[in-house]
Structure formats: structure tokens, C-alpha cells
Amino acid sequence: MGHVRLLAETTARRAVFCVIGGLMFGAYAVLVTGFTQMLSDPTLPPVIIWILVAVAAVIALSPPVLLGVRTLEIQAVRAFLDVDVPLPVGPVSNEARWRGALWYTAHLLVGAGATMVLLSAVPVGIVLILRTSADGLVMSRLLGIFAGVPWPFAAVIGVLMLAAAGAAYYLGGAVLRALAPRLLGPSAAERIAALELQARTAAERNRLARDLHDSVGHALTITTLQAAAAARALDRDPIGGTDIARTALTAIEETGRAAVADLDRVLGLLRTDADDVRDRAPVPTVAGAVELVERARLTGRDVRLELPRVLDDIPLVVGREAYAVIREGLTNALRHGADPVTIAVTRPGEAVRVEITNRVTGTGPGPGERAGGRGLAGLREGLTLVGGTLRAGPARTGDGVATHGTWYLIAELPLTDPSMENARD
Amino acid sequence: MTEPPGPTRVLIVDDEALVRTGLRIIVDGEDDLSVVAEVSDGADVPDAVARHAPDVVLMDVRMPRVNGIDATRAVVERSERAGGGPRVIVVTTFENDDYVFDALLAGASGFLLKRARPEEVLDAIRVVARGESVLFPRALRRLARGRQSPTADGLSGAGLTEREGEVLRLMAAGRSNAEIAGELYLGVETVKTHVGNVLAKLGVRDRTQAVVVAFTSGFVPAGE
């Protein structure tokens, strides 16, 4: 039974979709009929009528190529025909527009057929089932060739007619369903736009995961360990252990406080993300580097920043990536390198260049590449999205020989990437 | 493998001072364990090992100059040359960490999560110091999942006898020598001989390595 109800429900929705097309077809039919009548009326001047025809044609032919109508059709197809055509993202190509117009035509034609069925087969079928005798002129005109059929047979024909009407709707819906993905599906450009959006969302999510991993995960690990140690110390020696426990508590308090601040920041990002990834204004941009550097200087580190004002009008996405490079690079340099740390942001032609250098102590790899590789890998991901590049390593002389003691990180972010156009504010 | 005389000597390697002090407090409270030194980078490990002769090294993975993987490799190579040395436990923040597996391949005897309960930390040190069973076999299997080597031949080339294969499977299940002896109705000494043969035939230094090889070669299925 559930199966039958499902079939009936599906057919009803398809029928509604077909009839909507039929109603739109009706509007065109009215126009055509009206103009035909006017043209056949010798009392009306044909020039005026032809002007009216031209105006009406422009109005009538615009819906098939309007993008809003295409979107509306996609929505309707998803709701009434259960076809999972993706909603449009980003710009729509002319090719997709014309396919949309074809779809519009198909919808109207199938709809016209469906409406004819609705206006003929359905009433005739019902009358054939219900009437018990052929009576009256109206009735016989409505029934046409079936007027003379005696009742029980007439009822059978009526039932068959209704069944055929249902089947016709089901089939009409099926035809449209088969056409929908081809005519309304995303064009190559739309697919690319959707993929880009996906990649951007994923990169954003990765960045948040990394942030949480690096800040809150790390802090929680330390507090857990310190708390366990404190408990252990008190268990062993309730009096002598208090100093150890107190030190641990202070460490827990400070680590916790910093972690909550980090969490606040990351959750702030998430909240903005929830609105709309496409329209969201990225939060800190390259100017935020000033604050980063000031904070580092407060801890007594020697950090030098070169940030010219010509960078004020760069696209937000580029500015944000540049900020991310500075933040990550500076953090690595502060953590693993020695002073002085220099940050230079320049704009050589149609690109933004971030260059971070620091002194290296010891013999191991410089900041980030081995020890905290996650950070650089994440930066590369983000940069790829804006067509940028990242290099890092020990500084070399002109002959390519590694010079001891300096580590560099250079990121280049192009300003001309076409995918950036929408991000310009 | 006899019980070492005196307390087990532990070296702590971590770039984060708060992690070092936390571990030290936990380990130093035990009568049979003693922290002999703390260092903050993998680069300082060879020196510390030479000077303090630890039995077990608790090794962080990510450190500024020399990371835990390279440091582990250095310790293991040194032990091979010297014919003995400490065993390494990699201490990590997150379990699903590629570095952990790399560290195991580099010769670490096991790994620990920084969030582990103190008792687990202490147990791990004791188990690894004794060297008689594998730490956290299930976690090892999880780590090995999806890391099967492309030339996995199920160890058909290793020439393990049927008995040695059985012993390796039980090792991979985390059984100690005594447990393996019980299950196979063998003497503990016989099991030790089999374990020794397995290690030799696989060309690995210890049990954990053997189990890692068992998983990555497909000899013991690591699951999906």
C-alpha cells in the first residue's frame, strides 16, 4: 500500500509540474490567438498590430533566457520531479543559458500536452463513469464518439481513460526528468565554480582544524598532564607535594586562559563561516601584521616590519592569505629561529610578496619545514587557492651555496587571478 | 632480558617545559623508576644517552631542531653499534599522527599519548623496559591500517616456520612471552627462542618492529 501511495504522490507532483508548464503555455496561446484575431480584423491598421506583436514577442521570449527563470526551474525540478540538479553557483555561461531556454520550451510543450489531457480525458472519463444514460445535447457533444456507448462499457472506458491520463502524467514527468540534468545541469564553468567554492570551504575548514589542533589541543594536553602530575604529587606527599601542585595549578591556569582566548577567536571565525563562505569578508588582512609584530616585540624579540601603504587596496582574499603567511612565518621564526626576524611585504608588479627571514641557531632544519611542517603545508594549501607559491629554506648565495645562519620564507600572491574578481571590495 | 638492577632510568625529551615537568613528577614518584635527565631537543639526545645511560627514552615528536623521528633513529643506530642501549617510547599529542608511525618504523618500541593517565604512562615505561610484550597492539594495528606496503607479500619471503608464524601472530595480538607459552603449550624459554628467530628473520631489532612489519606486510591483516 505504501508503494501505491508513493506512486500516487509522485505522479501528483509530476502532474502539478506539467500543468504549471501548461499554464505558461496557455499564456503564449492567448497571445497568439489574440494577435491572429486582430490581424484578421480588416478594421485595424496592420502596422500598429505588428508593432504590438514585436513588443509582445520581446516580452514573451525573455523568460526562457532569464537566469532567474533558470534558477526557478531548477528549484522546481528539485521539488516536483525529485531530480538532484545542483543549484547554480557563480557565473552562468551562454551555453548553459541556451540549454535553460530549451528546457523552458520542453517544459511548456510537455505542459501543453498534459493540460490537454487534463481538459479532455479527465472530464470525459469521469462523465463516462458516472452517467447512466445518454441524455441531452451538451452531454453528447462532450462525449463525442463515446456518446452512444451503453453504460457498463462506458464506465470501463472511463476508468481506462483516467488511468491513461495518470500514465500520461507519469510519462510526461519521466521525459522531463530525463531531460532535466542535460538541460539544467551545470556547465563546465559552473562546475569549476562549485569546485572552487568547495575547495575554499575545505581549505577554510582545514585551517580552523589546524588552529584548534595547534592551540587548544596543545593547551588541553598540557593542562591534562599537569593536573595528573599535581594529583600524583599530592597523593604521594600531601604536605610536601603542595609546592609542586601549586606550580602546576598556575601553569594550568595560564595555559587555560590562553586556550580560551584562542578558542574564542576560532569560534568567531566559525560563526562568520556559518553565514556564507562566498560573501564573508575575511577578518584580518595584511594590515593586521602590524599588531602581530607589536605583540612579538612586547615579548622582547627583535622583529622588523616593512609594510608600504601601496598594499591598502589589494583584494581581501590576497590580503588575508598574506596575513596568514605572516602569522605562520612569524610564529615559526619566533619559535624556532633567532633574532632579528625581518618581515618585508612588497608589491612587485601584479603580485604581493611576503619575505620573512630569521637567524638560525644549531644545525637542524630551519623553522617549520620538519618540526612543524603542518603549518607550512597548510599555508601552501591556502596559497594554492589564490594561485600563490611558497618557498622556504636556508638562504643561499648567488652560486646556490647554502649560507649558514639565515632561514627565509618567501610567498608570492598574484593580484591578477581572475577568480579574485569577486573578492575585490 | 633480565630485570635491570636498581630503578629503570628514564630520559625525557620534549621542547615544552610544562610537558617535561609533568612527566617528571609522574615518573619520579615511583620507586622503581627514576628520571635521570631532561632535554628539550632531539639534537641533545645522543649526548644525554651517552652521559646518563637511560633504559627508556620518552621522546616528543615535533621539536625545533632535530625531531623525534630522527632522534629515535640516532638512538637506535647507536644501540646497534654499541650492542645495547635505551628503548624509545614516542610521546605524542594525537594518535592519528603520521609521525608516530614513522617513529615506529625508525625503531621506537612504542608510543604514548600525552593525555594518557599516569598509570598508563608508568605501565608503558615498565612494559617497554622489560621488552616482553608490545605496547597497545590495537593502536598499532589502527596505525598500520592503510599503510600496507605496495609489495606486501605476507612475509612469504621471510622463511618463517609455521610455529614462528604463530608466535608472531600472538605477538601482534599483544601477548607476552609467558602468555604465548601458555597458548601454544610451550616453555617460556622455547618461546623466547622463537621470538629471537622471528626478529632475526625479519631483520628487526625488537618486538614492536616485528609487529609493525607483520601488519604492513599483510602477514597479519590490519583491517580496513
PDB file of N, CA and C in Angstrom, chain A residues 212-214 217-218 221-222 224-226 228-230 232-233 236 244 247-248 251 255 335-336 361-374, chain B residues 15-23 25-26 28-30 43 62-67 69-70 73 92-94 96-97 99 114-116 118-119 121-122:
ATOM      1  N   LEU A 212      42.752  24.866  15.807  1.00  0.00           N
ATOM      2  CA  LEU A 212      42.296  24.212  17.031  1.00  0.00           C
ATOM      3  C   LEU A 212      43.340  23.219  17.511  1.00  0.00           C
ATOM      4  N   HIS A 213      43.872  22.449  16.559  1.00  0.00           N
ATOM      5  CA  HIS A 213      44.882  21.442  16.861  1.00  0.00           C
ATOM      6  C   HIS A 213      46.070  22.097  17.537  1.00  0.00           C
ATOM      7  N   ASP A 214      46.555  23.162  16.929  1.00  0.00           N
ATOM      8  CA  ASP A 214      47.783  23.766  17.419  1.00  0.00           C
ATOM      9  C   ASP A 214      47.574  24.502  18.732  1.00  0.00           C
ATOM     10  N   GLY A 217      44.216  22.108  21.321  1.00  0.00           N
ATOM     11  CA  GLY A 217      44.637  20.729  21.557  1.00  0.00           C
ATOM     12  C   GLY A 217      45.913  20.686  22.379  1.00  0.00           C
ATOM     13  N   HIS A 218      46.838  21.521  22.011  1.00  0.00           N
ATOM     14  CA  HIS A 218      48.111  21.593  22.711  1.00  0.00           C
ATOM     15  C   HIS A 218      47.901  22.011  24.166  1.00  0.00           C
ATOM     16  N   THR A 221      46.313  19.338  26.284  1.00  0.00           N
ATOM     17  CA  THR A 221      47.277  18.285  26.603  1.00  0.00           C
ATOM     18  C   THR A 221      48.115  18.681  27.805  1.00  0.00           C
ATOM     19  N   ILE A 222      48.585  19.914  27.768  1.00  0.00           N
ATOM     20  CA  ILE A 222      49.433  20.374  28.872  1.00  0.00           C
ATOM     21  C   ILE A 222      48.659  20.422  30.180  1.00  0.00           C
ATOM     22  N   THR A 224      46.035  18.718  31.035  1.00  0.00           N
ATOM     23  CA  THR A 224      45.735  17.363  31.485  1.00  0.00           C
ATOM     24  C   THR A 224      46.944  16.754  32.186  1.00  0.00           C
ATOM     25  N   LEU A 225      48.080  16.903  31.533  1.00  0.00           N
ATOM     26  CA  LEU A 225      49.297  16.313  32.068  1.00  0.00           C
ATOM     27  C   LEU A 225      49.675  16.959  33.392  1.00  0.00           C
ATOM     28  N   GLN A 226      49.596  18.291  33.457  1.00  0.00           N
ATOM     29  CA  GLN A 226      49.949  18.997  34.684  1.00  0.00           C
ATOM     30  C   GLN A 226      48.999  18.640  35.818  1.00  0.00           C
ATOM     31  N   ALA A 228      47.330  15.834  36.149  1.00  0.00           N
ATOM     32  CA  ALA A 228      47.646  14.468  36.567  1.00  0.00           C
ATOM     33  C   ALA A 228      48.872  14.471  37.463  1.00  0.00           C
ATOM     34  N   ALA A 229      49.869  15.265  37.074  1.00  0.00           N
ATOM     35  CA  ALA A 229      51.102  15.323  37.853  1.00  0.00           C
ATOM     36  C   ALA A 229      50.836  15.895  39.237  1.00  0.00           C
ATOM     37  N   ALA A 230      50.014  16.962  39.293  1.00  0.00           N
ATOM     38  CA  ALA A 230      49.717  17.592  40.575  1.00  0.00           C
ATOM     39  C   ALA A 230      49.002  16.618  41.500  1.00  0.00           C
ATOM     40  N   ARG A 232      49.082  13.445  41.437  1.00  0.00           N
ATOM     41  CA  ARG A 232      50.039  12.401  41.795  1.00  0.00           C
ATOM     42  C   ARG A 232      50.946  12.892  42.930  1.00  0.00           C
ATOM     43  N   ALA A 233      51.424  14.129  42.796  1.00  0.00           N
ATOM     44  CA  ALA A 233      52.333  14.685  43.806  1.00  0.00           C
ATOM     45  C   ALA A 233      51.627  14.793  45.163  1.00  0.00           C
ATOM     46  N   ARG A 236      51.105  11.386  46.877  1.00  0.00           N
ATOM     47  CA  ARG A 236      52.317  10.818  47.430  1.00  0.00           C
ATOM     48  C   ARG A 236      52.687  11.510  48.730  1.00  0.00           C
ATOM     49  N   ILE A 244      54.666  21.623  44.430  1.00  0.00           N
ATOM     50  CA  ILE A 244      54.575  21.091  43.069  1.00  0.00           C
ATOM     51  C   ILE A 244      53.174  21.341  42.522  1.00  0.00           C
ATOM     52  N   THR A 247      52.545  25.035  41.611  1.00  0.00           N
ATOM     53  CA  THR A 247      53.186  25.390  40.336  1.00  0.00           C
ATOM     54  C   THR A 247      52.362  24.856  39.170  1.00  0.00           C
ATOM     55  N   ALA A 248      51.924  23.609  39.326  1.00  0.00           N
ATOM     56  CA  ALA A 248      51.132  23.001  38.251  1.00  0.00           C
ATOM     57  C   ALA A 248      49.843  23.773  38.039  1.00  0.00           C
ATOM     58  N   ALA A 251      50.408  26.889  36.104  1.00  0.00           N
ATOM     59  CA  ALA A 251      50.610  26.569  34.683  1.00  0.00           C
ATOM     60  C   ALA A 251      49.272  26.258  34.018  1.00  0.00           C
ATOM     61  N   THR A 255      47.753  28.419  30.956  1.00  0.00           N
ATOM     62  CA  THR A 255      47.542  27.716  29.681  1.00  0.00           C
ATOM     63  C   THR A 255      46.064  27.750  29.306  1.00  0.00           C
ATOM     64  N   ARG A 335      59.483  30.817  17.220  1.00  0.00           N
ATOM     65  CA  ARG A 335      59.560  29.584  17.989  1.00  0.00           C
ATOM     66  C   ARG A 335      60.900  28.885  17.758  1.00  0.00           C
ATOM     67  N   HIS A 336      61.319  28.855  16.487  1.00  0.00           N
ATOM     68  CA  HIS A 336      62.467  28.004  16.167  1.00  0.00           C
ATOM     69  C   HIS A 336      63.714  28.770  15.765  1.00  0.00           C
ATOM     70  N   THR A 361      69.731  29.025  14.702  1.00  0.00           N
ATOM     71  CA  THR A 361      70.718  28.510  15.645  1.00  0.00           C
ATOM     72  C   THR A 361      70.819  27.019  15.436  1.00  0.00           C
ATOM     73  N   GLY A 362      71.963  26.446  15.708  1.00  0.00           N
ATOM     74  CA  GLY A 362      72.106  24.993  15.622  1.00  0.00           C
ATOM     75  C   GLY A 362      72.216  24.518  14.196  1.00  0.00           C
ATOM     76  N   THR A 363      72.142  23.232  14.024  1.00  0.00           N
ATOM     77  CA  THR A 363      72.426  22.628  12.724  1.00  0.00           C
ATOM     78  C   THR A 363      71.204  22.049  12.056  1.00  0.00           C
ATOM     79  N   GLY A 364      70.108  21.971  12.782  1.00  0.00           N
ATOM     80  CA  GLY A 364      68.923  21.291  12.262  1.00  0.00           C
ATOM     81  C   GLY A 364      68.251  22.093  11.171  1.00  0.00           C
ATOM     82  N   PRO A 365      67.127  21.592  10.703  1.00  0.00           N
ATOM     83  CA  PRO A 365      66.367  22.335   9.698  1.00  0.00           C
ATOM     84  C   PRO A 365      65.857  23.622  10.288  1.00  0.00           C
ATOM     85  N   GLY A 366      65.536  24.541   9.458  1.00  0.00           N
ATOM     86  CA  GLY A 366      65.043  25.812   9.938  1.00  0.00           C
ATOM     87  C   GLY A 366      63.617  25.679  10.414  1.00  0.00           C
ATOM     88  N   PRO A 367      62.988  26.803  10.654  1.00  0.00           N
ATOM     89  CA  PRO A 367      61.648  26.787  11.219  1.00  0.00           C
ATOM     90  C   PRO A 367      60.661  26.032  10.342  1.00  0.00           C
ATOM     91  N   GLY A 368      59.878  25.256  10.975  1.00  0.00           N
ATOM     92  CA  GLY A 368      58.679  24.769  10.288  1.00  0.00           C
ATOM     93  C   GLY A 368      58.849  23.561   9.409  1.00  0.00           C
ATOM     94  N   GLU A 369      59.842  23.549   8.530  1.00  0.00           N
ATOM     95  CA  GLU A 369      59.794  22.555   7.467  1.00  0.00           C
ATOM     96  C   GLU A 369      59.702  21.135   8.013  1.00  0.00           C
ATOM     97  N   ARG A 370      60.538  20.797   8.968  1.00  0.00           N
ATOM     98  CA  ARG A 370      60.456  19.445   9.513  1.00  0.00           C
ATOM     99  C   ARG A 370      59.625  19.433  10.782  1.00  0.00           C
ATOM    100  N   ALA A 371      60.005  20.319  11.692  1.00  0.00           N
ATOM    101  CA  ALA A 371      59.431  20.241  13.025  1.00  0.00           C
ATOM    102  C   ALA A 371      57.935  20.546  13.027  1.00  0.00           C
ATOM    103  N   GLY A 372      57.559  21.631  12.418  1.00  0.00           N
ATOM    104  CA  GLY A 372      56.135  21.997  12.475  1.00  0.00           C
ATOM    105  C   GLY A 372      55.562  22.011  11.082  1.00  0.00           C
ATOM    106  N   GLY A 373      55.924  21.050  10.256  1.00  0.00           N
ATOM    107  CA  GLY A 373      55.592  21.039   8.834  1.00  0.00           C
ATOM    108  C   GLY A 373      54.123  21.277   8.547  1.00  0.00           C
ATOM    109  N   ARG A 374      53.292  20.892   9.475  1.00  0.00           N
ATOM    110  CA  ARG A 374      51.865  21.100   9.322  1.00  0.00           C
ATOM    111  C   ARG A 374      51.531  22.548   8.978  1.00  0.00           C
TER     112      ARG A 374
ATOM    113  N   ASP B  15      60.210  19.626  23.860  1.00  0.00           N
ATOM    114  CA  ASP B  15      60.581  21.043  23.801  1.00  0.00           C
ATOM    115  C   ASP B  15      59.700  21.897  24.705  1.00  0.00           C
ATOM    116  N   GLU B  16      58.654  21.305  25.233  1.00  0.00           N
ATOM    117  CA  GLU B  16      57.738  22.073  26.075  1.00  0.00           C
ATOM    118  C   GLU B  16      58.053  21.785  27.548  1.00  0.00           C
ATOM    119  N   ALA B  17      58.486  22.844  28.256  1.00  0.00           N
ATOM    120  CA  ALA B  17      58.906  22.654  29.646  1.00  0.00           C
ATOM    121  C   ALA B  17      57.772  22.081  30.500  1.00  0.00           C
ATOM    122  N   LEU B  18      56.541  22.508  30.241  1.00  0.00           N
ATOM    123  CA  LEU B  18      55.423  22.061  31.075  1.00  0.00           C
ATOM    124  C   LEU B  18      55.162  20.567  30.893  1.00  0.00           C
ATOM    125  N   VAL B  19      55.429  20.058  29.685  1.00  0.00           N
ATOM    126  CA  VAL B  19      55.277  18.621  29.466  1.00  0.00           C
ATOM    127  C   VAL B  19      56.375  17.867  30.215  1.00  0.00           C
ATOM    128  N   ARG B  20      57.582  18.396  30.145  1.00  0.00           N
ATOM    129  CA  ARG B  20      58.703  17.727  30.826  1.00  0.00           C
ATOM    130  C   ARG B  20      58.459  17.648  32.325  1.00  0.00           C
ATOM    131  N   THR B  21      58.081  18.789  32.932  1.00  0.00           N
ATOM    132  CA  THR B  21      57.891  18.748  34.389  1.00  0.00           C
ATOM    133  C   THR B  21      56.740  17.822  34.749  1.00  0.00           C
ATOM    134  N   GLY B  22      55.673  17.839  33.957  1.00  0.00           N
ATOM    135  CA  GLY B  22      54.534  16.960  34.236  1.00  0.00           C
ATOM    136  C   GLY B  22      54.968  15.503  34.228  1.00  0.00           C
ATOM    137  N   LEU B  23      55.677  15.113  33.186  1.00  0.00           N
ATOM    138  CA  LEU B  23      56.127  13.717  33.093  1.00  0.00           C
ATOM    139  C   LEU B  23      57.095  13.380  34.228  1.00  0.00           C
ATOM    140  N   ILE B  25      57.263  14.644  37.239  1.00  0.00           N
ATOM    141  CA  ILE B  25      56.562  14.464  38.515  1.00  0.00           C
ATOM    142  C   ILE B  25      55.929  13.077  38.574  1.00  0.00           C
ATOM    143  N   ILE B  26      55.311  12.679  37.461  1.00  0.00           N
ATOM    144  CA  ILE B  26      54.639  11.380  37.442  1.00  0.00           C
ATOM    145  C   ILE B  26      55.644  10.236  37.575  1.00  0.00           C
ATOM    146  N   ASP B  28      58.944  10.303  38.549  1.00  0.00           N
ATOM    147  CA  ASP B  28      59.839  10.323  39.704  1.00  0.00           C
ATOM    148  C   ASP B  28      59.172   9.850  40.987  1.00  0.00           C
ATOM    149  N   GLY B  29      57.841   9.868  40.995  1.00  0.00           N
ATOM    150  CA  GLY B  29      57.160   9.431  42.214  1.00  0.00           C
ATOM    151  C   GLY B  29      57.211   7.931  42.421  1.00  0.00           C
ATOM    152  N   GLU B  30      57.662   7.187  41.432  1.00  0.00           N
ATOM    153  CA  GLU B  30      57.674   5.726  41.541  1.00  0.00           C
ATOM    154  C   GLU B  30      59.037   5.251  42.042  1.00  0.00           C
ATOM    155  N   ALA B  43      68.316  17.067  19.199  1.00  0.00           N
ATOM    156  CA  ALA B  43      69.750  17.212  18.953  1.00  0.00           C
ATOM    157  C   ALA B  43      70.570  16.864  20.182  1.00  0.00           C
ATOM    158  N   ARG B  62      57.541  16.417  17.636  1.00  0.00           N
ATOM    159  CA  ARG B  62      57.857  17.690  16.983  1.00  0.00           C
ATOM    160  C   ARG B  62      58.728  18.546  17.881  1.00  0.00           C
ATOM    161  N   MET B  63      59.924  18.752  17.409  1.00  0.00           N
ATOM    162  CA  MET B  63      60.837  19.603  18.163  1.00  0.00           C
ATOM    163  C   MET B  63      61.554  20.494  17.170  1.00  0.00           C
ATOM    164  N   PRO B  64      62.035  21.646  17.652  1.00  0.00           N
ATOM    165  CA  PRO B  64      62.512  22.667  16.724  1.00  0.00           C
ATOM    166  C   PRO B  64      63.677  22.233  15.834  1.00  0.00           C
ATOM    167  N   ARG B  65      64.700  21.626  16.391  1.00  0.00           N
ATOM    168  CA  ARG B  65      65.883  21.398  15.563  1.00  0.00           C
ATOM    169  C   ARG B  65      65.917  19.979  15.011  1.00  0.00           C
ATOM    170  N   VAL B  66      66.038  19.000  15.896  1.00  0.00           N
ATOM    171  CA  VAL B  66      66.004  17.604  15.441  1.00  0.00           C
ATOM    172  C   VAL B  66      64.732  16.983  15.985  1.00  0.00           C
ATOM    173  N   ASN B  67      63.900  16.465  15.094  1.00  0.00           N
ATOM    174  CA  ASN B  67      62.619  15.945  15.559  1.00  0.00           C
ATOM    175  C   ASN B  67      62.769  14.558  16.157  1.00  0.00           C
ATOM    176  N   ILE B  69      61.656  11.701  15.331  1.00  0.00           N
ATOM    177  CA  ILE B  69      61.900  10.559  14.444  1.00  0.00           C
ATOM    178  C   ILE B  69      63.394  10.405  14.184  1.00  0.00           C
ATOM    179  N   ASP B  70      64.027  11.524  13.828  1.00  0.00           N
ATOM    180  CA  ASP B  70      65.465  11.466  13.566  1.00  0.00           C
ATOM    181  C   ASP B  70      66.225  11.101  14.833  1.00  0.00           C
ATOM    182  N   ARG B  73      65.944   7.452  15.479  1.00  0.00           N
ATOM    183  CA  ARG B  73      66.820   6.698  14.577  1.00  0.00           C
ATOM    184  C   ARG B  73      68.265   6.743  15.095  1.00  0.00           C
ATOM    185  N   THR B  92      53.177  11.510  22.095  1.00  0.00           N
ATOM    186  CA  THR B  92      52.550  12.360  21.084  1.00  0.00           C
ATOM    187  C   THR B  92      51.241  12.933  21.590  1.00  0.00           C
ATOM    188  N   THR B  93      50.831  14.044  20.973  1.00  0.00           N
ATOM    189  CA  THR B  93      49.563  14.665  21.371  1.00  0.00           C
ATOM    190  C   THR B  93      48.390  13.922  20.754  1.00  0.00           C
ATOM    191  N   PHE B  94      48.547  13.524  19.482  1.00  0.00           N
ATOM    192  CA  PHE B  94      47.429  12.914  18.783  1.00  0.00           C
ATOM    193  C   PHE B  94      47.794  11.541  18.243  1.00  0.00           C
ATOM    194  N   ASN B  96      46.366   9.767  15.743  1.00  0.00           N
ATOM    195  CA  ASN B  96      46.386   9.587  14.287  1.00  0.00           C
ATOM    196  C   ASN B  96      47.432  10.476  13.650  1.00  0.00           C
ATOM    197  N   ASP B  97      48.623  10.235  14.042  1.00  0.00           N
ATOM    198  CA  ASP B  97      49.688  11.123  13.644  1.00  0.00           C
ATOM    199  C   ASP B  97      50.643  10.333  12.766  1.00  0.00           C
ATOM    200  N   TYR B  99      53.492  10.958  12.046  1.00  0.00           N
ATOM    201  CA  TYR B  99      54.826  10.932  12.630  1.00  0.00           C
ATOM    202  C   TYR B  99      55.007   9.741  13.558  1.00  0.00           C
ATOM    203  N   LYS B 114      50.079  11.970  25.140  1.00  0.00           N
ATOM    204  CA  LYS B 114      50.358  12.883  26.246  1.00  0.00           C
ATOM    205  C   LYS B 114      49.174  12.950  27.209  1.00  0.00           C
ATOM    206  N   ARG B 115      47.989  12.608  26.686  1.00  0.00           N
ATOM    207  CA  ARG B 115      46.824  12.681  27.570  1.00  0.00           C
ATOM    208  C   ARG B 115      46.610  11.371  28.346  1.00  0.00           C
ATOM    209  N   ALA B 116      47.528  10.434  28.209  1.00  0.00           N
ATOM    210  CA  ALA B 116      47.368   9.151  28.902  1.00  0.00           C
ATOM    211  C   ALA B 116      47.303   9.358  30.419  1.00  0.00           C
ATOM    212  N   PRO B 118      48.287   8.745  34.286  1.00  0.00           N
ATOM    213  CA  PRO B 118      49.617   8.476  34.842  1.00  0.00           C
ATOM    214  C   PRO B 118      49.922   6.973  34.901  1.00  0.00           C
ATOM    215  N   GLU B 119      48.930   6.159  35.283  1.00  0.00           N
ATOM    216  CA  GLU B 119      49.181   4.721  35.397  1.00  0.00           C
ATOM    217  C   GLU B 119      49.583   4.145  34.046  1.00  0.00           C
ATOM    218  N   VAL B 121      51.086   5.755  31.623  1.00  0.00           N
ATOM    219  CA  VAL B 121      52.447   6.198  31.333  1.00  0.00           C
ATOM    220  C   VAL B 121      53.435   5.269  32.025  1.00  0.00           C
ATOM    221  N   LEU B 122      53.165   4.995  33.320  1.00  0.00           N
ATOM    222  CA  LEU B 122      54.084   4.174  34.105  1.00  0.00           C
ATOM    223  C   LEU B 122      54.118   2.741  33.578  1.00  0.00           C
TER     224      LEU B 122
END
